[in-house]
Structure formats: structure tokens, C-alpha cells
Amino acid sequence: MNDLGKGFGYLMKGQRWVGGRGRWLGLGLLPGLLTLVLYLGALVGLVFGADDFVAWTTPFADGWSSPWLGIFRGTLTALTLGLGLFLAVITFTAVTLLVGQPFYESLSEEVDRSEGGEVPQSGNSFWRDLWISARDSVRIVLRVAVYGIILFALGFVPVLGQTVVPVLGFCVTGYFLAEELTAVALQRRGMLLKDRLRLLRGRRMLTLGFGVPLALAFLVPFVAVFLMPGAVAGATLMARELAPVPPAPAPENTDHTDHADNADNTDHAAGAGYGGPVSYQHPGRAPQQPPR
């Protein structure tokens, strides 16, 4: 349970970090605003078209009597909207990170730089990093879709579908949100998707403590936009604990070197004052002549 609070603490630290640096907050808002406009249009279309979609997919229920037809299709409509919202929360982060790749990459590097130590670099070109991010995002979305279908089916189970399933849904959403956000920093550390998932599984409560509150907040579209830069910063701070970077190399101690050089010069000067290097005589042996 300690890790649960610690994960939430990283989320708050990230928001404070960008709050004290207005320039990074402003740059980080642009990709989120653009993505928000696209998603609002899609969600509005889903709300107005959900009834027709459910009726089209359940023609076998057309002859059912009232109230069973209304209850059945009303439940399916609610589940469809819930599934759409569930996928929107997950994919919103993925799409926003792709749209704002240069901004969030620079933001993550600045967080590493401000915290001290080495700033990891992937060593890849911009287009290579963008391709890796897009490929991994598609893999994550497919995983989430599988979980979403399972949870959608479990939603029909009485009591369980109205209590446990929504909680599991937020946990799944929060977990994969944390993965997508920490990927910005962990990818720079050379970690592949399977390694990142293994790392987060090892600290599951820390991951949920960071991701679940964010998933709840992301249900409000405008809140998601304003929290996004701080979420990237907080995820970078958390990544520093999960995969620590080596400290920055210390500057060379030139004073010590200079002292040693001066000592050598003094010895050489002392020998040179007597016409050459000093030769030491062992008791009982003839003096050794200096080499010519």
C-alpha cells in the first residue's frame, strides 16, 4: 500500500513541476487541445448513434415485448457508451503523445536534467522514435481492446457487472495509461515494450497509484488536456525510480594531478642539480653508474 501512495505522489510532483515552469506547461497543452477537438467529435457521434447501432446489431430482439426490449437494448447502449469512453481514455493518451512527440520528449529530458544525473538518449533518429512509439501504442491499444471486450461481457453478470467490473475497468485503464506515459522516459533508456511491461508489473501498486487517479481525471476532457504535461513530467520522475540513471561524471581533480606533477618536477630538478638523476646505493654493493 506504500507504493500506492507513492505513485499518486509522483503524479502530484509532476503537476507541481510543470506548474513552476509555465513555458513547458504551455507547450505541452497544444497537442492535447488538438487531440481533444478530434475526440469530442467522435464521442458526440457515438452518443447520438449508439441507439441505432445497438438496434442494428440486435435484430433478433425486435419482436420482444415491453419492458424487456427496452431494458435489453438500454443496457447494451450504456455498455457501448462505456466501452467507447474506456477506449477513448486510453487512446487519447496514445494519440496525444504521438501528436506531441517532440514536445513531450523535450519535456521528459528537461525533467531528467533538472533532477541531476545523466540525461539518457535513445540514439535513434526522430522518425525512428516516432515509428517505435506508434507501433507500441497500437500494441497497447490492442491489449486494452481485449481487456475491454472481456469486461464488456462481464458487465452482463448481475451485481458483479455493476460493482466489480467498473473498478477493474479503471484499474486496467490506469495501468496502461501509466505504461504509455512512462514510455516517453523509458524508451530513451533503451527499454522495449516487453521490458517496460515487466518493470511495471514488478511495481504494480506504484503503477496503479499513478495511473488510476489519472484515469478518473481523464474522464473530464478539458481536465485531461491540462493534466497531460504534468502527467508526462510525473511519469518521468517515476521512471527515474524504476530505471535509475547513473550519476553525471564528476569533473577531474586537476589539483591532485597538478600536485603530483609538481612533485615529479621537484624530484627531477633535485637530481638535475647534481649533474644527472640520483642513483641509490644498496649496502654492500658497488655504486651504480647512472645510465647514459
PDB file of C-alpha atoms in Angstrom:
ATOM      1  CA  MET A   1       0.000   0.000   0.000  1.00  0.00           C
ATOM      2  CA  ASN A   2       3.015   2.248   0.446  1.00  0.00           C
ATOM      3  CA  ASP A   3       3.630   2.157  -3.286  1.00  0.00           C
ATOM      4  CA  LEU A   4       0.019   3.154  -3.964  1.00  0.00           C
ATOM      5  CA  GLY A   5       0.517   6.498  -2.202  1.00  0.00           C
ATOM      6  CA  LYS A   6       3.960   6.870  -3.716  1.00  0.00           C
ATOM      7  CA  GLY A   7       2.572   6.549  -7.244  1.00  0.00           C
ATOM      8  CA  PHE A   8      -0.015   9.246  -6.534  1.00  0.00           C
ATOM      9  CA  GLY A   9       2.790  11.369  -5.106  1.00  0.00           C
ATOM     10  CA  TYR A  10       4.695  11.182  -8.406  1.00  0.00           C
ATOM     11  CA  LEU A  11       1.570  12.353 -10.226  1.00  0.00           C
ATOM     12  CA  MET A  12       1.349  15.375  -7.935  1.00  0.00           C
ATOM     13  CA  LYS A  13       5.086  16.105  -8.207  1.00  0.00           C
ATOM     14  CA  GLY A  14       4.778  16.154 -11.979  1.00  0.00           C
ATOM     15  CA  GLN A  15       1.940  18.675 -11.837  1.00  0.00           C
ATOM     16  CA  ARG A  16       3.971  20.877  -9.492  1.00  0.00           C
ATOM     17  CA  TRP A  17       6.999  20.591 -11.766  1.00  0.00           C
ATOM     18  CA  VAL A  18       5.201  21.989 -14.826  1.00  0.00           C
ATOM     19  CA  GLY A  19       3.243  24.427 -12.646  1.00  0.00           C
ATOM     20  CA  GLY A  20       6.515  26.113 -11.733  1.00  0.00           C
ATOM     21  CA  ARG A  21       7.661  26.231 -15.365  1.00  0.00           C
ATOM     22  CA  GLY A  22       4.972  27.956 -17.396  1.00  0.00           C
ATOM     23  CA  ARG A  23       6.789  27.583 -20.726  1.00  0.00           C
ATOM     24  CA  TRP A  24       6.682  23.788 -20.566  1.00  0.00           C
ATOM     25  CA  LEU A  25       3.046  23.827 -19.475  1.00  0.00           C
ATOM     26  CA  GLY A  26       2.102  25.977 -22.465  1.00  0.00           C
ATOM     27  CA  LEU A  27       3.967  23.820 -24.989  1.00  0.00           C
ATOM     28  CA  GLY A  28       2.507  20.636 -23.533  1.00  0.00           C
ATOM     29  CA  LEU A  29      -1.083  21.889 -23.865  1.00  0.00           C
ATOM     30  CA  LEU A  30      -1.021  22.295 -27.661  1.00  0.00           C
ATOM     31  CA  PRO A  31      -1.037  18.582 -28.664  1.00  0.00           C
ATOM     32  CA  GLY A  32      -3.743  17.825 -26.099  1.00  0.00           C
ATOM     33  CA  LEU A  33      -6.031  20.593 -27.371  1.00  0.00           C
ATOM     34  CA  LEU A  34      -5.724  19.391 -30.947  1.00  0.00           C
ATOM     35  CA  THR A  35      -6.462  15.782 -29.976  1.00  0.00           C
ATOM     36  CA  LEU A  36      -9.376  16.885 -27.776  1.00  0.00           C
ATOM     37  CA  VAL A  37     -11.196  18.501 -30.698  1.00  0.00           C
ATOM     38  CA  LEU A  38     -10.955  15.259 -32.696  1.00  0.00           C
ATOM     39  CA  TYR A  39     -12.137  13.106 -29.793  1.00  0.00           C
ATOM     40  CA  LEU A  40     -15.059  15.339 -28.857  1.00  0.00           C
ATOM     41  CA  GLY A  41     -16.391  14.998 -32.381  1.00  0.00           C
ATOM     42  CA  ALA A  42     -16.067  11.204 -32.249  1.00  0.00           C
ATOM     43  CA  LEU A  43     -17.751  10.939 -28.818  1.00  0.00           C
ATOM     44  CA  VAL A  44     -20.632  13.186 -29.824  1.00  0.00           C
ATOM     45  CA  GLY A  45     -21.187  10.950 -32.851  1.00  0.00           C
ATOM     46  CA  LEU A  46     -21.125   7.863 -30.612  1.00  0.00           C
ATOM     47  CA  VAL A  47     -23.698   9.325 -28.197  1.00  0.00           C
ATOM     48  CA  PHE A  48     -26.152  10.163 -30.956  1.00  0.00           C
ATOM     49  CA  GLY A  49     -25.584   6.931 -32.867  1.00  0.00           C
ATOM     50  CA  ALA A  50     -25.384   4.374 -30.036  1.00  0.00           C
ATOM     51  CA  ASP A  51     -29.134   3.585 -30.047  1.00  0.00           C
ATOM     52  CA  ASP A  52     -29.192   2.937 -33.784  1.00  0.00           C
ATOM     53  CA  PHE A  53     -26.018   0.862 -33.571  1.00  0.00           C
ATOM     54  CA  VAL A  54     -27.461  -1.374 -30.834  1.00  0.00           C
ATOM     55  CA  ALA A  55     -30.757  -1.783 -32.732  1.00  0.00           C
ATOM     56  CA  TRP A  56     -28.854  -2.708 -35.895  1.00  0.00           C
ATOM     57  CA  THR A  57     -26.757  -5.355 -34.094  1.00  0.00           C
ATOM     58  CA  THR A  58     -29.720  -6.957 -32.267  1.00  0.00           C
ATOM     59  CA  PRO A  59     -32.418  -7.564 -34.898  1.00  0.00           C
ATOM     60  CA  PHE A  60     -33.424 -10.776 -33.107  1.00  0.00           C
ATOM     61  CA  ALA A  61     -34.897  -8.688 -30.265  1.00  0.00           C
ATOM     62  CA  ASP A  62     -37.288  -6.694 -32.476  1.00  0.00           C
ATOM     63  CA  GLY A  63     -40.258  -8.853 -31.506  1.00  0.00           C
ATOM     64  CA  TRP A  64     -39.643  -8.783 -27.757  1.00  0.00           C
ATOM     65  CA  SER A  65     -42.380  -7.352 -25.592  1.00  0.00           C
ATOM     66  CA  SER A  66     -42.030  -4.356 -23.326  1.00  0.00           C
ATOM     67  CA  PRO A  67     -40.279  -3.773 -20.972  1.00  0.00           C
ATOM     68  CA  TRP A  68     -37.694  -6.451 -21.893  1.00  0.00           C
ATOM     69  CA  LEU A  69     -36.766  -4.903 -25.221  1.00  0.00           C
ATOM     70  CA  GLY A  70     -36.136  -1.509 -23.625  1.00  0.00           C
ATOM     71  CA  ILE A  71     -34.132  -2.991 -20.732  1.00  0.00           C
ATOM     72  CA  PHE A  72     -32.025  -5.175 -23.018  1.00  0.00           C
ATOM     73  CA  ARG A  73     -31.187  -2.511 -25.572  1.00  0.00           C
ATOM     74  CA  GLY A  74     -30.841   0.202 -22.939  1.00  0.00           C
ATOM     75  CA  THR A  75     -28.254  -1.911 -21.120  1.00  0.00           C
ATOM     76  CA  LEU A  76     -26.387  -2.584 -24.358  1.00  0.00           C
ATOM     77  CA  THR A  77     -26.424   1.118 -25.224  1.00  0.00           C
ATOM     78  CA  ALA A  78     -24.984   2.006 -21.828  1.00  0.00           C
ATOM     79  CA  LEU A  79     -22.280  -0.656 -22.190  1.00  0.00           C
ATOM     80  CA  THR A  80     -21.453   0.578 -25.703  1.00  0.00           C
ATOM     81  CA  LEU A  81     -21.032   4.126 -24.450  1.00  0.00           C
ATOM     82  CA  GLY A  82     -18.942   2.861 -21.530  1.00  0.00           C
ATOM     83  CA  LEU A  83     -16.701   0.850 -23.849  1.00  0.00           C
ATOM     84  CA  GLY A  84     -16.306   3.835 -26.169  1.00  0.00           C
ATOM     85  CA  LEU A  85     -15.370   6.068 -23.255  1.00  0.00           C
ATOM     86  CA  PHE A  86     -12.978   3.417 -21.949  1.00  0.00           C
ATOM     87  CA  LEU A  87     -11.186   3.209 -25.304  1.00  0.00           C
ATOM     88  CA  ALA A  88     -11.227   6.999 -25.695  1.00  0.00           C
ATOM     89  CA  VAL A  89      -9.389   7.493 -22.394  1.00  0.00           C
ATOM     90  CA  ILE A  90      -6.674   5.021 -23.383  1.00  0.00           C
ATOM     91  CA  THR A  91      -6.260   6.086 -26.992  1.00  0.00           C
ATOM     92  CA  PHE A  92      -6.426   9.801 -26.113  1.00  0.00           C
ATOM     93  CA  THR A  93      -3.112   9.488 -24.314  1.00  0.00           C
ATOM     94  CA  ALA A  94      -1.545   7.448 -27.120  1.00  0.00           C
ATOM     95  CA  VAL A  95      -2.681   9.839 -29.854  1.00  0.00           C
ATOM     96  CA  THR A  96      -1.718  12.927 -27.843  1.00  0.00           C
ATOM     97  CA  LEU A  97       1.767  11.516 -27.215  1.00  0.00           C
ATOM     98  CA  LEU A  98       2.185  10.804 -30.922  1.00  0.00           C
ATOM     99  CA  VAL A  99       0.974  14.264 -31.970  1.00  0.00           C
ATOM    100  CA  GLY A 100       3.186  15.919 -29.364  1.00  0.00           C
ATOM    101  CA  GLN A 101       6.198  13.587 -29.636  1.00  0.00           C
ATOM    102  CA  PRO A 102       8.829  16.375 -29.949  1.00  0.00           C
ATOM    103  CA  PHE A 103       7.268  18.434 -27.145  1.00  0.00           C
ATOM    104  CA  TYR A 104       6.910  15.600 -24.651  1.00  0.00           C
ATOM    105  CA  GLU A 105      10.335  14.164 -25.477  1.00  0.00           C
ATOM    106  CA  SER A 106      11.934  17.541 -24.716  1.00  0.00           C
ATOM    107  CA  LEU A 107       9.826  17.898 -21.571  1.00  0.00           C
ATOM    108  CA  SER A 108      10.930  14.491 -20.301  1.00  0.00           C
ATOM    109  CA  GLU A 109      14.584  15.289 -20.993  1.00  0.00           C
ATOM    110  CA  GLU A 110      14.261  18.583 -19.114  1.00  0.00           C
ATOM    111  CA  VAL A 111      12.818  16.769 -16.084  1.00  0.00           C
ATOM    112  CA  ASP A 112      15.797  14.377 -16.102  1.00  0.00           C
ATOM    113  CA  ARG A 113      18.174  17.307 -16.466  1.00  0.00           C
ATOM    114  CA  SER A 114      16.599  19.265 -13.600  1.00  0.00           C
ATOM    115  CA  GLU A 115      16.790  16.246 -11.271  1.00  0.00           C
ATOM    116  CA  GLY A 116      20.504  15.729 -11.908  1.00  0.00           C
ATOM    117  CA  GLY A 117      22.436  12.810 -13.294  1.00  0.00           C
ATOM    118  CA  GLU A 118      22.855  11.688 -16.858  1.00  0.00           C
ATOM    119  CA  VAL A 119      20.127  12.539 -19.386  1.00  0.00           C
ATOM    120  CA  PRO A 120      19.562   9.293 -21.354  1.00  0.00           C
ATOM    121  CA  GLN A 121      19.311   9.452 -25.137  1.00  0.00           C
ATOM    122  CA  SER A 122      17.845   6.716 -27.328  1.00  0.00           C
ATOM    123  CA  GLY A 123      20.380   7.348 -30.078  1.00  0.00           C
ATOM    124  CA  ASN A 124      17.653   6.957 -32.717  1.00  0.00           C
ATOM    125  CA  SER A 125      16.508   9.486 -35.283  1.00  0.00           C
ATOM    126  CA  PHE A 126      13.254  11.383 -34.698  1.00  0.00           C
ATOM    127  CA  TRP A 127      11.399   9.294 -37.290  1.00  0.00           C
ATOM    128  CA  ARG A 128      12.692   6.041 -35.802  1.00  0.00           C
ATOM    129  CA  ASP A 129      11.492   7.051 -32.312  1.00  0.00           C
ATOM    130  CA  LEU A 130       8.140   8.118 -33.766  1.00  0.00           C
ATOM    131  CA  TRP A 131       7.739   4.756 -35.504  1.00  0.00           C
ATOM    132  CA  ILE A 132       8.580   2.839 -32.300  1.00  0.00           C
ATOM    133  CA  SER A 133       6.096   4.951 -30.308  1.00  0.00           C
ATOM    134  CA  ALA A 134       3.339   4.426 -32.881  1.00  0.00           C
ATOM    135  CA  ARG A 135       3.978   0.672 -33.077  1.00  0.00           C
ATOM    136  CA  ASP A 136       3.996   0.257 -29.291  1.00  0.00           C
ATOM    137  CA  SER A 137       0.856   2.395 -28.942  1.00  0.00           C
ATOM    138  CA  VAL A 138      -1.017   0.131 -31.379  1.00  0.00           C
ATOM    139  CA  ARG A 139       0.096  -2.922 -29.383  1.00  0.00           C
ATOM    140  CA  ILE A 140      -1.110  -1.331 -26.146  1.00  0.00           C
ATOM    141  CA  VAL A 141      -4.454  -0.339 -27.662  1.00  0.00           C
ATOM    142  CA  LEU A 142      -4.962  -3.926 -28.890  1.00  0.00           C
ATOM    143  CA  ARG A 143      -4.239  -5.253 -25.400  1.00  0.00           C
ATOM    144  CA  VAL A 144      -6.692  -2.749 -23.929  1.00  0.00           C
ATOM    145  CA  ALA A 145      -9.317  -3.727 -26.505  1.00  0.00           C
ATOM    146  CA  VAL A 146      -9.026  -7.382 -25.441  1.00  0.00           C
ATOM    147  CA  TYR A 147      -9.497  -6.422 -21.781  1.00  0.00           C
ATOM    148  CA  GLY A 148     -12.340  -4.122 -22.792  1.00  0.00           C
ATOM    149  CA  ILE A 149     -14.202  -6.925 -24.580  1.00  0.00           C
ATOM    150  CA  ILE A 150     -13.785  -9.222 -21.561  1.00  0.00           C
ATOM    151  CA  LEU A 151     -15.041  -6.524 -19.195  1.00  0.00           C
ATOM    152  CA  PHE A 152     -17.881  -5.715 -21.601  1.00  0.00           C
ATOM    153  CA  ALA A 153     -19.018  -9.345 -21.453  1.00  0.00           C
ATOM    154  CA  LEU A 154     -18.690  -9.458 -17.661  1.00  0.00           C
ATOM    155  CA  GLY A 155     -20.877  -6.369 -17.469  1.00  0.00           C
ATOM    156  CA  PHE A 156     -23.898  -8.583 -18.152  1.00  0.00           C
ATOM    157  CA  VAL A 157     -23.318 -10.570 -14.962  1.00  0.00           C
ATOM    158  CA  PRO A 158     -25.821  -9.365 -12.306  1.00  0.00           C
ATOM    159  CA  VAL A 159     -24.318  -7.422  -9.388  1.00  0.00           C
ATOM    160  CA  LEU A 160     -20.735  -8.232 -10.479  1.00  0.00           C
ATOM    161  CA  GLY A 161     -21.201  -6.239 -13.681  1.00  0.00           C
ATOM    162  CA  GLN A 162     -22.355  -3.153 -11.793  1.00  0.00           C
ATOM    163  CA  THR A 163     -19.798  -3.234  -8.952  1.00  0.00           C
ATOM    164  CA  VAL A 164     -16.557  -5.135  -9.570  1.00  0.00           C
ATOM    165  CA  VAL A 165     -16.329  -4.668 -13.342  1.00  0.00           C
ATOM    166  CA  PRO A 166     -16.204  -0.829 -13.282  1.00  0.00           C
ATOM    167  CA  VAL A 167     -13.421  -0.968 -10.666  1.00  0.00           C
ATOM    168  CA  LEU A 168     -11.459  -3.436 -12.774  1.00  0.00           C
ATOM    169  CA  GLY A 169     -12.022  -1.197 -15.788  1.00  0.00           C
ATOM    170  CA  PHE A 170     -10.437   1.782 -14.053  1.00  0.00           C
ATOM    171  CA  CYS A 171      -7.520  -0.366 -12.872  1.00  0.00           C
ATOM    172  CA  VAL A 172      -6.849  -1.632 -16.395  1.00  0.00           C
ATOM    173  CA  THR A 173      -7.155   1.895 -17.796  1.00  0.00           C
ATOM    174  CA  GLY A 174      -4.839   3.338 -15.152  1.00  0.00           C
ATOM    175  CA  TYR A 175      -2.247   0.625 -15.614  1.00  0.00           C
ATOM    176  CA  PHE A 176      -1.950   1.142 -19.351  1.00  0.00           C
ATOM    177  CA  LEU A 177      -2.082   4.918 -19.002  1.00  0.00           C
ATOM    178  CA  ALA A 178       0.959   4.683 -16.733  1.00  0.00           C
ATOM    179  CA  GLU A 179       2.698   2.468 -19.295  1.00  0.00           C
ATOM    180  CA  GLU A 180       2.105   4.908 -22.137  1.00  0.00           C
ATOM    181  CA  LEU A 181       3.297   7.885 -20.118  1.00  0.00           C
ATOM    182  CA  THR A 182       6.413   6.243 -18.657  1.00  0.00           C
ATOM    183  CA  ALA A 183       7.280   5.005 -22.160  1.00  0.00           C
ATOM    184  CA  VAL A 184       8.421   8.548 -23.042  1.00  0.00           C
ATOM    185  CA  ALA A 185      11.256   8.302 -20.487  1.00  0.00           C
ATOM    186  CA  LEU A 186      11.851   4.532 -20.537  1.00  0.00           C
ATOM    187  CA  GLN A 187      12.168   4.398 -24.307  1.00  0.00           C
ATOM    188  CA  ARG A 188      15.043   6.885 -24.040  1.00  0.00           C
ATOM    189  CA  ARG A 189      16.638   4.401 -21.640  1.00  0.00           C
ATOM    190  CA  GLY A 190      16.583   1.754 -24.368  1.00  0.00           C
ATOM    191  CA  MET A 191      13.752  -0.335 -22.890  1.00  0.00           C
ATOM    192  CA  LEU A 192      11.487  -2.309 -25.211  1.00  0.00           C
ATOM    193  CA  LEU A 193       7.744  -2.644 -24.638  1.00  0.00           C
ATOM    194  CA  LYS A 194       8.004  -6.124 -23.094  1.00  0.00           C
ATOM    195  CA  ASP A 195      10.704  -4.880 -20.697  1.00  0.00           C
ATOM    196  CA  ARG A 196       8.601  -1.878 -19.717  1.00  0.00           C
ATOM    197  CA  LEU A 197       5.565  -4.042 -19.016  1.00  0.00           C
ATOM    198  CA  ARG A 198       7.671  -6.428 -16.926  1.00  0.00           C
ATOM    199  CA  LEU A 199       9.091  -3.482 -14.985  1.00  0.00           C
ATOM    200  CA  LEU A 200       5.624  -2.071 -14.233  1.00  0.00           C
ATOM    201  CA  ARG A 201       4.265  -5.484 -13.235  1.00  0.00           C
ATOM    202  CA  GLY A 202       7.041  -5.696 -10.662  1.00  0.00           C
ATOM    203  CA  ARG A 203       5.735  -2.461  -9.072  1.00  0.00           C
ATOM    204  CA  ARG A 204       2.030  -2.921  -9.759  1.00  0.00           C
ATOM    205  CA  MET A 205       0.759  -0.844  -6.830  1.00  0.00           C
ATOM    206  CA  LEU A 206       3.083   2.039  -7.705  1.00  0.00           C
ATOM    207  CA  THR A 207       1.788   1.901 -11.285  1.00  0.00           C
ATOM    208  CA  LEU A 208      -1.867   1.848 -10.196  1.00  0.00           C
ATOM    209  CA  GLY A 209      -1.299   4.646  -7.695  1.00  0.00           C
ATOM    210  CA  PHE A 210      -0.078   6.806 -10.551  1.00  0.00           C
ATOM    211  CA  GLY A 211      -2.464   5.696 -13.299  1.00  0.00           C
ATOM    212  CA  VAL A 212      -5.885   5.158 -11.670  1.00  0.00           C
ATOM    213  CA  PRO A 213      -6.341   8.729 -10.350  1.00  0.00           C
ATOM    214  CA  LEU A 214      -5.251   9.952 -13.765  1.00  0.00           C
ATOM    215  CA  ALA A 215      -7.785   7.685 -15.489  1.00  0.00           C
ATOM    216  CA  LEU A 216     -10.557   9.108 -13.295  1.00  0.00           C
ATOM    217  CA  ALA A 217      -9.437  12.662 -14.056  1.00  0.00           C
ATOM    218  CA  PHE A 218      -9.203  11.941 -17.789  1.00  0.00           C
ATOM    219  CA  LEU A 219     -12.951  11.231 -17.865  1.00  0.00           C
ATOM    220  CA  VAL A 220     -13.331  15.014 -17.936  1.00  0.00           C
ATOM    221  CA  PRO A 221     -11.941  16.036 -21.354  1.00  0.00           C
ATOM    222  CA  PHE A 222     -10.637  19.507 -20.512  1.00  0.00           C
ATOM    223  CA  VAL A 223      -9.017  18.200 -17.328  1.00  0.00           C
ATOM    224  CA  ALA A 224      -7.161  15.606 -19.405  1.00  0.00           C
ATOM    225  CA  VAL A 225      -5.648  18.339 -21.584  1.00  0.00           C
ATOM    226  CA  PHE A 226      -4.398  20.403 -18.660  1.00  0.00           C
ATOM    227  CA  LEU A 227      -3.044  17.407 -16.741  1.00  0.00           C
ATOM    228  CA  MET A 228      -1.169  15.918 -19.694  1.00  0.00           C
ATOM    229  CA  PRO A 229       2.124  17.899 -19.407  1.00  0.00           C
ATOM    230  CA  GLY A 230       2.300  17.244 -15.661  1.00  0.00           C
ATOM    231  CA  ALA A 231       1.470  13.569 -16.234  1.00  0.00           C
ATOM    232  CA  VAL A 232       4.474  13.256 -18.573  1.00  0.00           C
ATOM    233  CA  ALA A 233       6.695  15.008 -16.019  1.00  0.00           C
ATOM    234  CA  GLY A 234       5.415  12.813 -13.165  1.00  0.00           C
ATOM    235  CA  ALA A 235       5.870   9.663 -15.253  1.00  0.00           C
ATOM    236  CA  THR A 236       9.481  10.677 -15.929  1.00  0.00           C
ATOM    237  CA  LEU A 237      10.081  11.137 -12.200  1.00  0.00           C
ATOM    238  CA  MET A 238       8.608   7.696 -11.565  1.00  0.00           C
ATOM    239  CA  ALA A 239      10.715   6.208 -14.361  1.00  0.00           C
ATOM    240  CA  ARG A 240      13.828   7.542 -12.611  1.00  0.00           C
ATOM    241  CA  GLU A 241      12.988   5.291  -9.647  1.00  0.00           C
ATOM    242  CA  LEU A 242      12.036   2.302 -11.775  1.00  0.00           C
ATOM    243  CA  ALA A 243      15.117   2.539 -14.012  1.00  0.00           C
ATOM    244  CA  PRO A 244      17.700   4.804 -12.299  1.00  0.00           C
ATOM    245  CA  VAL A 245      20.228   6.585 -14.484  1.00  0.00           C
ATOM    246  CA  PRO A 246      23.906   6.695 -13.497  1.00  0.00           C
ATOM    247  CA  PRO A 247      25.092   9.945 -11.904  1.00  0.00           C
ATOM    248  CA  ALA A 248      26.747  12.515 -14.116  1.00  0.00           C
ATOM    249  CA  PRO A 249      30.550  12.018 -14.295  1.00  0.00           C
ATOM    250  CA  ALA A 250      32.401  14.135 -11.742  1.00  0.00           C
ATOM    251  CA  PRO A 251      34.931  16.689 -13.055  1.00  0.00           C
ATOM    252  CA  GLU A 252      38.562  15.568 -12.954  1.00  0.00           C
ATOM    253  CA  ASN A 253      40.522  16.557  -9.863  1.00  0.00           C
ATOM    254  CA  THR A 254      43.086  18.773 -11.539  1.00  0.00           C
ATOM    255  CA  ASP A 255      44.503  19.982  -8.213  1.00  0.00           C
ATOM    256  CA  HIS A 256      45.623  16.455  -7.331  1.00  0.00           C
ATOM    257  CA  THR A 257      47.183  15.945 -10.764  1.00  0.00           C
ATOM    258  CA  ASP A 258      48.962  19.281 -10.627  1.00  0.00           C
ATOM    259  CA  HIS A 259      50.312  18.434  -7.167  1.00  0.00           C
ATOM    260  CA  ALA A 260      51.658  15.093  -8.404  1.00  0.00           C
ATOM    261  CA  ASP A 261      53.224  16.760 -11.460  1.00  0.00           C
ATOM    262  CA  ASN A 262      54.881  19.384  -9.255  1.00  0.00           C
ATOM    263  CA  ALA A 263      56.305  16.671  -7.016  1.00  0.00           C
ATOM    264  CA  ASP A 264      57.778  14.853 -10.031  1.00  0.00           C
ATOM    265  CA  ASN A 265      59.268  18.078 -11.334  1.00  0.00           C
ATOM    266  CA  THR A 266      60.833  18.803  -7.934  1.00  0.00           C
ATOM    267  CA  ASP A 267      62.478  15.351  -7.809  1.00  0.00           C
ATOM    268  CA  HIS A 268      63.774  15.771 -11.336  1.00  0.00           C
ATOM    269  CA  ALA A 269      65.131  19.200 -10.528  1.00  0.00           C
ATOM    270  CA  ALA A 270      66.878  17.877  -7.423  1.00  0.00           C
ATOM    271  CA  GLY A 271      68.651  15.211  -9.458  1.00  0.00           C
ATOM    272  CA  ALA A 272      69.460  17.596 -12.260  1.00  0.00           C
ATOM    273  CA  GLY A 273      71.235  19.914  -9.801  1.00  0.00           C
ATOM    274  CA  TYR A 274      73.932  17.250  -9.249  1.00  0.00           C
ATOM    275  CA  GLY A 275      74.553  16.622 -12.893  1.00  0.00           C
ATOM    276  CA  GLY A 276      72.017  13.846 -13.529  1.00  0.00           C
ATOM    277  CA  PRO A 277      69.447  11.561 -11.962  1.00  0.00           C
ATOM    278  CA  VAL A 278      70.007  10.329  -8.426  1.00  0.00           C
ATOM    279  CA  SER A 279      71.299   6.733  -8.095  1.00  0.00           C
ATOM    280  CA  TYR A 280      70.634   4.852  -4.883  1.00  0.00           C
ATOM    281  CA  GLN A 281      73.336   2.530  -3.423  1.00  0.00           C
ATOM    282  CA  HIS A 282      72.412  -0.737  -1.711  1.00  0.00           C
ATOM    283  CA  PRO A 283      74.667  -1.595   1.318  1.00  0.00           C
ATOM    284  CA  GLY A 284      77.477  -3.997   0.341  1.00  0.00           C
ATOM    285  CA  ARG A 285      77.246  -3.299  -3.400  1.00  0.00           C
ATOM    286  CA  ALA A 286      79.354  -1.154  -5.654  1.00  0.00           C
ATOM    287  CA  PRO A 287      77.799   2.173  -6.632  1.00  0.00           C
ATOM    288  CA  GLN A 288      75.791   2.011  -9.807  1.00  0.00           C
ATOM    289  CA  GLN A 289      76.556   4.423 -12.582  1.00  0.00           C
ATOM    290  CA  PRO A 290      73.646   6.366 -13.989  1.00  0.00           C
ATOM    291  CA  PRO A 291      72.614   5.261 -17.467  1.00  0.00           C
ATOM    292  CA  ARG A 292      73.964   7.291 -20.386  1.00  0.00           C
TER     293      ARG A 292
END
